[in-house]
Amino acid sequence: MGLNSLTIKEASKKLKKGEITSVELTKACLKRIKDVDGKVKALLTVCEDEALNEAEMADKQRKKGKKGDLLGIPYIAKDNIMTKEVRTTAASKILDNYIAPYDATIIKKLKKAGAVLLGKANLDEFAHGASTENSAYGTTHNPWDLTRVPGGSSGGSAAAVASDMCVFALGTDTGGSIRHPASFCGVVGTKPTYGRASRFGLIAMTSSTDVPGPITKTVEDTAIVLKTIAGQDRNDATTPDKAVPDYLGSFKKSLKGQKIGIPREFFSKGLDKNVKETVEEAIEKIKDLGAEIINISLPHTKYGVAVYYIITPSEISSNLARFDGIRYGHSASTTSPSTFAKASADKPAPLLPLGLARDRRKERGEKDEVKTLMDVYMKSRGEGFGPEAKRRIMLGTYALSAGYFDAYYLQAQKVRTIIIEEFDEVLSQVDCILTPTTSTIAFKIGEQIDDPLAMYLEDIFVTGASLAGLPAISIPAGFAKGMPVGLQLIGQRFGEQTIFNVANTYEQATSWHTKKPKL
Ligand code: GLN
């Protein structure tokens, strides 16, 4: 195994002792990317020269006495996280060749800690999906079986970690997008409490649930990364002034005294038999380690997916409104925006609904030319967005429109409140909740993509924690039919320490996290 297989903890130990340099470690990762990414297709951008420069700088700083667990550690960021002077596409054609003018707060923090950015990972376009098949740049393949999906939407990040292209990666989780692919790829993925890590510089999907988090090879590594990226940020008002604990320093050895709730609704029909058996074995192990297993019920979580798919498209329809062909990325305009602004002011758009006006022009045999500002919007968005983004814009616009707002959006928010209260109530009786992360193992590429409902049901076990803003982690818990199975632990708001402790104790007592795919 090469240096690229190391965990953060192992690599930083070697770096500290002077046994390896960051340049060597970075080169090992870059070589691995060259060797396997042709098959896995996890990355959209590799910044080889910049990474080597950063690694060299990290080595110099270390010589000058700089310290830190992430100094000189190479990582990959999901491509909906803004990276200054490095292409950021959100896997959308509408942001093809978009160069971010500033770093996201979490990237800034990692830079300050001396971590080395290797490249940007593939995702479902704008993080809409659970397979990376919605990417405008092709599907990422699961390193355990290249005919299967890696999960999503942070599928590129999870596949990159699973195949040792990097030491760790960043993802974003809005409704499972870190935990789902972590489970499918057999790595550790954490969705922190909403607000624990800044959203500033993430390309917004659903602002009320978006949160960035680490994808790593071990729970210890997750603790290291979260400690670095978490905390209050003046640029994100949803990050509270709440100290970030030293997670790693407070790891416990035993699970004695821990009450772990098992919600019966998560183990009923719909859960694959092999996944169920694997998770049940994990529960036995956790019991052996001293935890008290308590049967609980979360009856309203069954509405989680329905609620999520009203709230999420609603926020998406608003957040994606900014991609208008004028300010960002792809534009159908061949004229300068100011000329359009003037033309539109001089000659207001016809009062016909936009689509109809366009159809009439077509009927009259007029060419599909971009004449007005409205044409720029429509054509740029029509060409730039993929089918899933368009579907969500339409669903969200509908749910928010007059007459439907109360029936859909408002109703969904009310049920969301019940789900939040239900979680809070249960979490006042147990330390954390344990569930499978996904209901099946990774499915075959192409198997489900034409069935949006089947795709949305992928999120059945992960949307609850997102809607309630709770921290949740997915860790490797075994294999079913040769594919990784993940188990999810959900904790109290800002209770990352508790779920990390349980996850770490389980991980140390098992060896699932050490298994590697053959590539
Ligand atoms: N599968 C979810 C969706 O498609 C995940 C989204 C996310 O967490 N970014 O909305």
Coordinates of C-alpha atoms and ligand atoms in Angstrom, one line a residue:
M1 CA 0.0 0.0 0.0
G2 CA 1.3 3.4 -0.9
L3 CA 1.3 6.6 1.2
N4 CA -2.0 7.6 -0.4
S5 CA -3.7 4.8 1.7
L6 CA -2.7 6.5 5.0
T7 CA -5.3 8.0 7.3
I8 CA -4.8 11.6 8.5
K9 CA -3.7 10.3 11.9
E10 CA -1.1 8.0 10.3
A11 CA 0.1 10.4 7.8
S12 CA 0.5 13.3 10.2
K13 CA 2.5 11.1 12.6
K14 CA 4.9 10.3 9.8
L15 CA 5.1 13.9 8.7
K16 CA 5.8 15.0 12.3
K17 CA 8.5 12.5 12.7
G18 CA 10.1 13.6 9.4
E19 CA 9.6 10.1 7.9
I20 CA 7.8 11.5 4.9
T21 CA 7.2 14.9 3.3
S22 CA 3.9 16.4 2.2
V23 CA 5.3 16.5 -1.4
E24 CA 5.9 12.7 -1.3
L25 CA 2.4 12.2 0.1
T26 CA 0.8 14.5 -2.4
K27 CA 2.7 12.8 -5.3
A28 CA 1.4 9.4 -4.1
C29 CA -2.2 10.7 -4.2
L30 CA -1.7 12.3 -7.7
K31 CA -0.2 9.0 -9.0
R32 CA -3.2 7.1 -7.6
I33 CA -5.5 9.5 -9.3
K34 CA -3.7 8.9 -12.6
D35 CA -3.8 5.2 -12.1
V36 CA -7.4 4.7 -11.1
D37 CA -9.6 7.7 -11.9
G38 CA -9.9 6.7 -15.5
K39 CA -12.1 3.9 -14.1
V40 CA -13.7 5.5 -11.1
K41 CA -14.3 9.0 -12.6
A42 CA -14.5 10.6 -9.2
L43 CA -12.9 13.9 -10.1
L44 CA -13.9 16.9 -12.3
T45 CA -10.7 18.9 -11.8
V46 CA -7.2 17.9 -10.6
C47 CA -5.0 20.8 -9.6
E48 CA -1.6 19.1 -9.8
D49 CA 0.7 22.1 -9.9
E50 CA -1.2 24.0 -7.2
A51 CA -1.2 21.0 -5.0
L52 CA 2.5 20.4 -5.3
N53 CA 3.1 24.1 -4.6
E54 CA 0.9 23.9 -1.5
A55 CA 2.6 20.7 -0.4
E56 CA 6.1 22.3 -0.8
M57 CA 4.9 25.2 1.3
A58 CA 3.5 22.9 4.0
D59 CA 6.9 21.2 4.2
K60 CA 8.7 24.6 4.5
Q61 CA 6.3 25.7 7.2
R62 CA 6.8 22.5 9.2
K63 CA 10.5 23.1 9.1
K64 CA 9.9 26.6 10.5
G65 CA 8.0 25.1 13.4
K66 CA 4.3 25.2 12.2
K67 CA 2.3 22.3 13.7
G68 CA -1.1 20.7 13.1
D69 CA -2.7 17.4 12.2
L70 CA -3.8 18.7 8.8
L71 CA -0.5 20.4 7.8
G72 CA 0.5 18.9 4.5
I73 CA -2.4 16.5 4.2
P74 CA -3.9 16.2 0.7
Y75 CA -7.7 16.3 0.3
I76 CA -10.4 16.6 -2.3
A77 CA -13.4 19.0 -2.2
K78 CA -16.9 18.4 -3.6
D79 CA -17.3 20.6 -6.7
N80 CA -20.2 22.7 -5.2
I81 CA -17.7 24.2 -2.7
M82 CA -16.1 27.4 -3.9
T83 CA -12.3 27.3 -4.3
K84 CA -10.6 30.5 -5.3
E85 CA -9.0 30.4 -8.7
V86 CA -10.0 26.7 -9.2
R87 CA -12.9 25.7 -11.4
T88 CA -16.2 25.1 -9.4
T89 CA -19.0 23.7 -11.5
A90 CA -21.5 22.1 -9.1
A91 CA -21.4 19.4 -11.9
S92 CA -23.7 21.7 -14.0
K93 CA -23.2 22.9 -17.6
I94 CA -24.5 26.2 -16.4
L95 CA -21.3 26.7 -14.3
D96 CA -19.0 25.1 -16.9
N97 CA -15.7 26.9 -16.5
Y98 CA -16.8 29.0 -13.6
I99 CA -13.9 30.1 -11.5
A100 CA -14.9 31.0 -8.0
P101 CA -13.7 34.5 -6.9
Y102 CA -13.2 33.5 -3.3
D103 CA -12.8 30.5 -1.0
A104 CA -15.6 29.0 1.0
T105 CA -15.0 29.5 4.7
I106 CA -14.3 25.8 5.2
I107 CA -11.7 25.8 2.4
K108 CA -10.1 28.9 4.0
K109 CA -9.9 27.1 7.3
L110 CA -8.3 24.1 5.7
K111 CA -5.8 26.3 3.9
K112 CA -4.9 28.0 7.1
A113 CA -4.3 24.6 8.7
G114 CA -2.0 23.7 5.8
A115 CA -4.1 21.1 4.1
V116 CA -3.4 20.5 0.3
L117 CA -6.2 20.7 -2.2
L118 CA -5.8 18.0 -4.8
G119 CA -8.9 18.6 -6.9
K120 CA -12.7 18.8 -7.1
A121 CA -15.0 15.9 -6.9
N122 CA -18.0 14.9 -9.1
L123 CA -21.5 15.1 -7.7
D124 CA -25.1 15.1 -8.8
E125 CA -25.8 18.4 -10.5
F126 CA -26.2 21.0 -7.8
A127 CA -26.2 18.1 -5.3
H128 CA -29.6 16.9 -6.5
G129 CA -29.5 13.1 -6.3
A130 CA -28.3 10.0 -4.7
S131 CA -26.1 8.3 -7.4
T132 CA -24.0 11.0 -9.1
E133 CA -25.8 10.0 -12.3
N134 CA -27.3 13.5 -12.5
S135 CA -23.9 15.0 -13.1
A136 CA -23.5 16.9 -16.4
Y137 CA -20.0 15.4 -16.6
G138 CA -20.7 11.7 -16.4
T139 CA -21.3 9.2 -13.6
T140 CA -18.8 8.3 -10.9
H141 CA -18.4 4.5 -10.5
N142 CA -18.3 2.7 -7.2
P143 CA -14.7 1.5 -6.5
W144 CA -16.1 -1.8 -5.0
D145 CA -17.9 -2.6 -8.2
L146 CA -17.5 -0.3 -11.2
T147 CA -20.9 -1.3 -12.6
R148 CA -22.6 0.2 -9.5
V149 CA -23.2 3.8 -8.4
P150 CA -21.2 5.3 -5.6
G151 CA -24.3 6.9 -4.0
G152 CA -24.8 10.6 -3.9
S153 CA -24.7 13.4 -4.2
S154 CA -21.1 13.5 -2.8
G155 CA -20.4 10.3 -4.8
G156 CA -17.1 11.6 -6.2
S157 CA -15.8 12.6 -2.7
A158 CA -16.7 9.2 -1.2
A159 CA -15.4 7.2 -4.2
A160 CA -12.1 9.2 -4.0
V161 CA -11.6 8.4 -0.3
A162 CA -12.6 4.7 -0.8
S163 CA -10.1 4.3 -3.6
D164 CA -7.3 6.2 -1.7
M165 CA -7.0 9.0 -4.2
C166 CA -6.7 11.3 -1.2
V167 CA -6.4 11.2 2.5
F168 CA -9.8 12.8 3.1
A169 CA -12.6 14.7 1.3
L170 CA -15.2 17.3 1.9
G171 CA -18.9 16.7 1.0
T172 CA -22.1 18.6 1.6
D173 CA -25.2 17.0 3.1
T174 CA -28.7 18.5 2.5
G175 CA -30.7 15.3 2.7
G176 CA -28.1 12.6 3.0
S177 CA -25.5 13.5 0.5
I178 CA -22.5 12.7 2.7
R179 CA -24.0 9.7 4.6
H180 CA -25.5 8.0 1.6
P181 CA -22.4 7.7 -0.6
A182 CA -20.2 7.0 2.5
S183 CA -22.5 4.0 3.1
F184 CA -22.3 2.8 -0.5
C185 CA -18.5 3.3 -0.7
G186 CA -17.6 1.9 2.8
V187 CA -16.1 5.1 4.3
V188 CA -17.0 7.4 7.2
G189 CA -19.2 10.3 6.4
T190 CA -20.5 13.0 8.8
K191 CA -23.3 15.4 8.5
P192 CA -22.7 17.9 11.3
T193 CA -25.4 19.7 13.2
Y194 CA -27.0 22.4 11.0
G195 CA -24.9 25.5 11.6
R196 CA -21.9 23.7 13.1
A197 CA -19.8 24.4 9.9
S198 CA -20.3 27.5 7.8
R199 CA -22.2 27.3 4.5
F200 CA -20.5 30.5 3.2
G201 CA -19.1 29.6 -0.2
L202 CA -21.2 26.5 -0.8
I203 CA -23.4 26.6 -3.9
A204 CA -26.7 26.7 -2.1
M205 CA -29.2 23.9 -2.6
T206 CA -31.6 23.9 0.4
S207 CA -30.4 26.7 2.7
S208 CA -32.4 25.4 5.7
T209 CA -30.6 22.0 5.7
D210 CA -27.3 22.4 3.7
V211 CA -24.2 21.6 5.8
P212 CA -20.7 20.7 4.8
G213 CA -18.8 17.8 6.4
P214 CA -15.9 15.4 6.2
I215 CA -15.7 12.1 4.4
T216 CA -12.8 10.1 5.8
K217 CA -11.2 6.6 6.4
T218 CA -11.7 6.6 10.1
V219 CA -13.8 8.3 12.8
E220 CA -10.7 9.8 14.4
D221 CA -10.0 11.5 11.1
T222 CA -13.6 12.8 10.9
A223 CA -13.0 14.4 14.4
I224 CA -9.8 16.1 13.2
V225 CA -11.4 17.6 10.1
L226 CA -14.6 18.7 11.8
K227 CA -12.7 20.4 14.6
T228 CA -10.9 22.4 11.9
I229 CA -13.8 23.4 9.7
A230 CA -16.5 24.0 12.4
G231 CA -17.2 27.1 14.3
Q232 CA -18.9 30.5 14.0
D233 CA -18.5 32.5 10.8
R234 CA -19.5 36.1 10.4
N235 CA -20.5 35.3 6.9
D236 CA -23.1 32.7 7.9
A237 CA -25.6 33.9 10.5
T238 CA -26.8 30.3 11.1
T239 CA -23.4 29.4 12.7
P240 CA -23.8 30.0 16.5
D241 CA -21.1 31.2 18.9
K242 CA -20.6 27.8 20.4
A243 CA -17.2 26.4 21.2
V244 CA -16.0 23.5 19.1
P245 CA -15.0 20.6 21.4
D246 CA -11.8 18.7 21.1
Y247 CA -13.6 15.6 19.8
L248 CA -10.5 13.5 19.5
G249 CA -9.3 14.3 23.0
S250 CA -12.5 13.1 24.6
F251 CA -12.9 9.7 22.9
K252 CA -14.0 7.0 25.3
K253 CA -13.0 3.4 25.2
S254 CA -16.2 1.7 26.3
L255 CA -19.9 2.1 25.5
K256 CA -20.9 1.4 29.1
G257 CA -23.8 3.7 30.2
Q258 CA -24.6 4.6 26.6
K259 CA -28.3 4.3 25.7
I260 CA -28.8 3.7 22.0
G261 CA -32.3 3.9 20.5
I262 CA -33.3 1.6 17.6
P263 CA -36.4 3.0 15.8
R264 CA -38.6 0.1 14.7
E265 CA -39.9 2.0 11.7
F266 CA -36.4 1.9 10.1
F267 CA -36.2 -1.9 10.2
S268 CA -39.6 -2.7 8.6
K269 CA -40.5 -3.4 5.0
G270 CA -38.4 -1.8 2.3
L271 CA -35.2 -2.6 4.1
D272 CA -33.1 -5.1 2.1
K273 CA -32.8 -8.5 4.0
N274 CA -29.0 -8.6 3.7
V275 CA -28.6 -5.0 4.8
K276 CA -30.9 -5.7 7.7
E277 CA -28.9 -8.7 8.8
T278 CA -25.7 -6.9 8.6
V279 CA -26.9 -4.0 10.7
E280 CA -28.5 -6.3 13.2
E281 CA -25.1 -8.0 13.7
A282 CA -23.6 -4.5 14.2
I283 CA -26.2 -3.8 16.9
E284 CA -25.2 -7.1 18.7
K285 CA -21.6 -6.0 18.6
I286 CA -22.5 -2.6 20.0
K287 CA -24.4 -4.3 22.8
D288 CA -21.4 -6.5 23.5
L289 CA -19.4 -3.3 23.9
G290 CA -21.5 -2.3 26.8
A291 CA -24.3 -0.1 25.3
E292 CA -27.9 -0.4 26.4
I293 CA -30.1 -1.0 23.4
I294 CA -33.6 0.6 23.7
N295 CA -36.4 0.1 21.3
I296 CA -37.9 3.4 20.2
S297 CA -40.5 4.7 17.8
L298 CA -40.3 7.7 15.4
P299 CA -43.7 7.3 13.7
H300 CA -43.6 10.6 11.7
T301 CA -40.3 9.9 10.1
K302 CA -42.2 8.0 7.4
Y303 CA -43.3 11.4 6.1
G304 CA -39.7 12.6 6.0
V305 CA -39.2 12.0 2.3
A306 CA -42.5 13.6 1.3
V307 CA -41.8 16.6 3.4
Y308 CA -38.2 16.8 2.2
Y309 CA -39.3 16.7 -1.5
I310 CA -41.6 19.7 -0.9
I311 CA -39.3 21.9 1.1
T312 CA -36.2 21.1 -0.9
P313 CA -37.5 21.9 -4.4
S314 CA -39.1 25.0 -3.0
E315 CA -35.8 26.3 -1.7
I316 CA -34.0 25.1 -4.8
S317 CA -36.4 27.0 -7.1
S318 CA -35.4 30.1 -5.2
N319 CA -31.7 29.4 -4.9
L320 CA -31.3 28.5 -8.6
A321 CA -33.0 31.7 -9.7
R322 CA -29.6 33.5 -9.6
F323 CA -28.4 31.4 -12.6
D324 CA -29.8 33.6 -15.3
G325 CA -27.1 33.7 -18.0
I326 CA -26.2 37.2 -16.9
R327 CA -24.1 37.0 -13.8
Y328 CA -22.8 33.5 -13.7
G329 CA -21.6 30.8 -16.0
H330 CA -23.3 29.7 -19.2
S331 CA -25.1 32.4 -21.2
A332 CA -27.1 32.0 -24.4
S333 CA -26.5 35.7 -24.9
T334 CA -24.3 36.8 -27.8
T335 CA -24.8 40.4 -26.8
S336 CA -23.7 42.3 -23.7
P337 CA -26.2 42.1 -20.9
S338 CA -26.6 45.9 -20.8
T339 CA -27.8 45.9 -24.4
F340 CA -30.5 43.4 -23.5
A341 CA -31.4 45.4 -20.4
K342 CA -31.9 48.5 -22.6
A343 CA -33.8 46.5 -25.3
S344 CA -36.1 45.0 -22.8
A345 CA -36.8 48.4 -21.2
D346 CA -37.6 49.9 -24.6
K347 CA -39.8 47.1 -25.7
P348 CA -41.4 45.2 -22.8
A349 CA -41.8 41.5 -23.2
P350 CA -45.2 40.5 -24.6
L351 CA -47.8 39.8 -21.9
L352 CA -48.2 36.2 -23.1
P353 CA -46.8 33.5 -20.8
L354 CA -43.2 33.1 -21.7
G355 CA -43.4 29.6 -23.1
L356 CA -46.5 30.5 -25.2
A357 CA -44.8 33.6 -26.6
R358 CA -41.9 31.5 -27.7
D359 CA -44.3 28.8 -29.2
R360 CA -46.1 31.6 -31.2
R361 CA -42.8 32.8 -32.5
K362 CA -42.0 29.3 -33.6
E363 CA -45.4 28.9 -35.3
R364 CA -44.8 32.1 -37.2
G365 CA -41.6 30.5 -38.4
E366 CA -39.4 33.0 -36.6
K367 CA -35.9 31.7 -35.7
D368 CA -35.3 30.7 -32.1
E369 CA -33.2 33.8 -31.6
V370 CA -32.1 35.4 -28.4
K371 CA -33.7 38.8 -28.8
T372 CA -34.7 40.0 -25.4
L373 CA -33.4 39.8 -21.8
M374 CA -36.2 37.2 -21.2
D375 CA -34.8 35.1 -24.1
V376 CA -31.4 35.2 -22.4
Y377 CA -32.8 33.9 -19.2
M378 CA -34.9 31.2 -20.8
K379 CA -32.4 29.9 -23.3
S380 CA -29.4 30.0 -20.8
R381 CA -31.4 28.2 -18.2
G382 CA -32.9 25.8 -20.7
E383 CA -29.5 24.9 -22.0
G384 CA -27.6 25.0 -18.8
F385 CA -29.7 23.0 -16.3
G386 CA -30.0 19.3 -16.5
P387 CA -33.4 17.4 -16.2
E388 CA -33.3 16.9 -12.4
A389 CA -32.6 20.6 -11.7
K390 CA -35.4 21.5 -14.0
R391 CA -37.7 19.1 -12.4
R392 CA -37.0 20.5 -8.9
I393 CA -37.3 24.1 -10.1
M394 CA -40.8 23.2 -11.5
L395 CA -41.9 21.3 -8.4
G396 CA -40.7 24.0 -6.1
T397 CA -42.2 26.9 -8.1
Y398 CA -45.5 25.0 -8.1
A399 CA -45.4 24.3 -4.3
L400 CA -44.7 27.9 -3.6
S401 CA -47.2 29.4 -6.0
A402 CA -50.3 31.2 -4.8
G403 CA -53.1 28.8 -4.0
Y404 CA -50.7 25.9 -3.5
F405 CA -48.4 27.4 -0.8
D406 CA -50.7 26.5 2.1
A407 CA -51.5 23.1 0.8
Y408 CA -47.9 22.0 0.1
Y409 CA -45.2 24.2 1.5
L410 CA -46.9 25.3 4.7
Q411 CA -48.2 21.9 5.4
A412 CA -44.7 20.4 4.8
Q413 CA -43.3 22.9 7.3
K414 CA -45.9 21.9 9.9
V415 CA -45.1 18.2 9.5
R416 CA -41.4 19.1 9.6
T417 CA -42.0 20.6 13.0
I418 CA -43.6 17.4 14.2
I419 CA -40.6 15.4 13.0
I420 CA -38.3 17.8 14.8
E421 CA -40.3 17.5 18.1
E422 CA -40.4 13.7 17.8
F423 CA -36.6 13.5 17.4
D424 CA -36.1 15.9 20.3
E425 CA -38.4 13.9 22.5
V426 CA -36.7 10.6 21.7
L427 CA -33.2 12.1 22.1
S428 CA -34.1 13.3 25.6
Q429 CA -34.4 9.6 26.5
V430 CA -31.5 8.0 24.6
D431 CA -27.9 9.2 23.8
C432 CA -28.2 8.5 20.1
I433 CA -30.3 6.7 17.5
L434 CA -29.0 3.9 15.4
T435 CA -30.4 3.0 11.9
P436 CA -29.2 1.6 8.6
T437 CA -27.9 4.5 6.5
T438 CA -29.5 3.1 3.3
S439 CA -32.1 0.5 2.6
T440 CA -30.1 -1.3 0.0
I441 CA -26.5 -1.8 -1.1
A442 CA -25.2 0.3 -4.0
F443 CA -27.5 -0.3 -7.1
K444 CA -26.4 -0.7 -10.7
I445 CA -25.7 2.3 -12.8
G446 CA -28.7 3.1 -14.9
E447 CA -31.0 0.9 -12.8
Q448 CA -33.1 3.6 -11.2
I449 CA -32.3 6.9 -12.8
D450 CA -35.4 7.0 -15.0
D451 CA -37.6 6.6 -11.9
P452 CA -37.5 9.8 -9.9
L453 CA -39.7 8.3 -7.2
A454 CA -37.4 5.3 -6.6
M455 CA -34.5 7.8 -6.5
Y456 CA -36.2 10.0 -3.9
L457 CA -37.0 6.9 -1.8
E458 CA -33.2 6.3 -1.6
D459 CA -33.2 9.1 1.0
I460 CA -35.7 7.4 3.3
F461 CA -33.3 6.9 6.3
V462 CA -31.3 10.1 5.9
T463 CA -33.7 13.0 5.4
G464 CA -35.0 12.9 9.0
A465 CA -31.7 14.2 10.6
S466 CA -31.5 16.8 7.8
L467 CA -35.0 18.2 8.4
A468 CA -34.3 18.3 12.1
G469 CA -30.8 19.7 11.8
L470 CA -29.3 16.9 13.9
P471 CA -25.8 15.5 13.5
A472 CA -25.4 12.1 12.0
I473 CA -22.6 9.8 10.9
S474 CA -22.4 6.8 8.6
I475 CA -19.7 4.2 9.4
P476 CA -18.8 1.0 7.7
A477 CA -20.7 -1.9 9.4
G478 CA -19.9 -4.9 7.2
F479 CA -20.7 -6.2 3.7
A480 CA -23.7 -7.6 1.9
K481 CA -23.2 -9.4 -1.4
G482 CA -19.6 -8.0 -1.4
M483 CA -20.8 -4.4 -1.2
P484 CA -20.3 -2.1 1.9
V485 CA -23.2 -1.5 4.3
G486 CA -23.3 1.6 6.5
L487 CA -24.8 2.2 9.8
Q488 CA -26.1 5.6 10.8
L489 CA -25.9 7.2 14.3
I490 CA -28.0 10.3 14.9
G491 CA -27.3 12.5 17.9
Q492 CA -28.7 15.5 19.7
R493 CA -28.1 19.0 18.3
F494 CA -24.4 19.8 18.7
G495 CA -24.0 16.3 20.1
E496 CA -21.3 15.2 17.6
Q497 CA -19.1 14.1 20.5
T498 CA -21.6 11.4 21.5
I499 CA -22.0 9.9 18.0
F500 CA -18.3 10.0 17.4
N501 CA -17.6 8.2 20.6
V502 CA -20.0 5.4 19.8
A503 CA -18.8 5.2 16.2
N504 CA -15.1 5.2 17.2
T505 CA -15.6 2.5 19.9
Y506 CA -17.4 0.3 17.3
E507 CA -14.8 1.0 14.7
Q508 CA -11.9 0.1 17.0
A509 CA -13.6 -3.2 17.8
T510 CA -14.2 -4.1 14.2
S511 CA -12.1 -4.1 11.0
W512 CA -14.6 -3.1 8.3
H513 CA -13.0 0.3 7.9
T514 CA -9.6 -1.3 7.0
K515 CA -11.1 -3.2 4.0
K516 CA -10.1 -1.8 0.6
P517 CA -11.6 -2.3 -2.8
K518 CA -9.5 -4.0 -5.5
L519 CA -8.9 -1.7 -8.4
Ligands
GLN1 N1 -30.7 12.5 -2.4 C1 -30.9 13.8 -1.8 C2 -31.6 14.7 -2.9 O1 -31.5 14.3 -4.0 C3 -29.7 14.3 -1.3 C4 -29.4 15.7 -1.5 C5 -28.2 16.3 -0.7 O2 -28.0 15.9 0.4 N2 -27.5 17.2 -1.3 O3 -32.1 15.7 -2.6

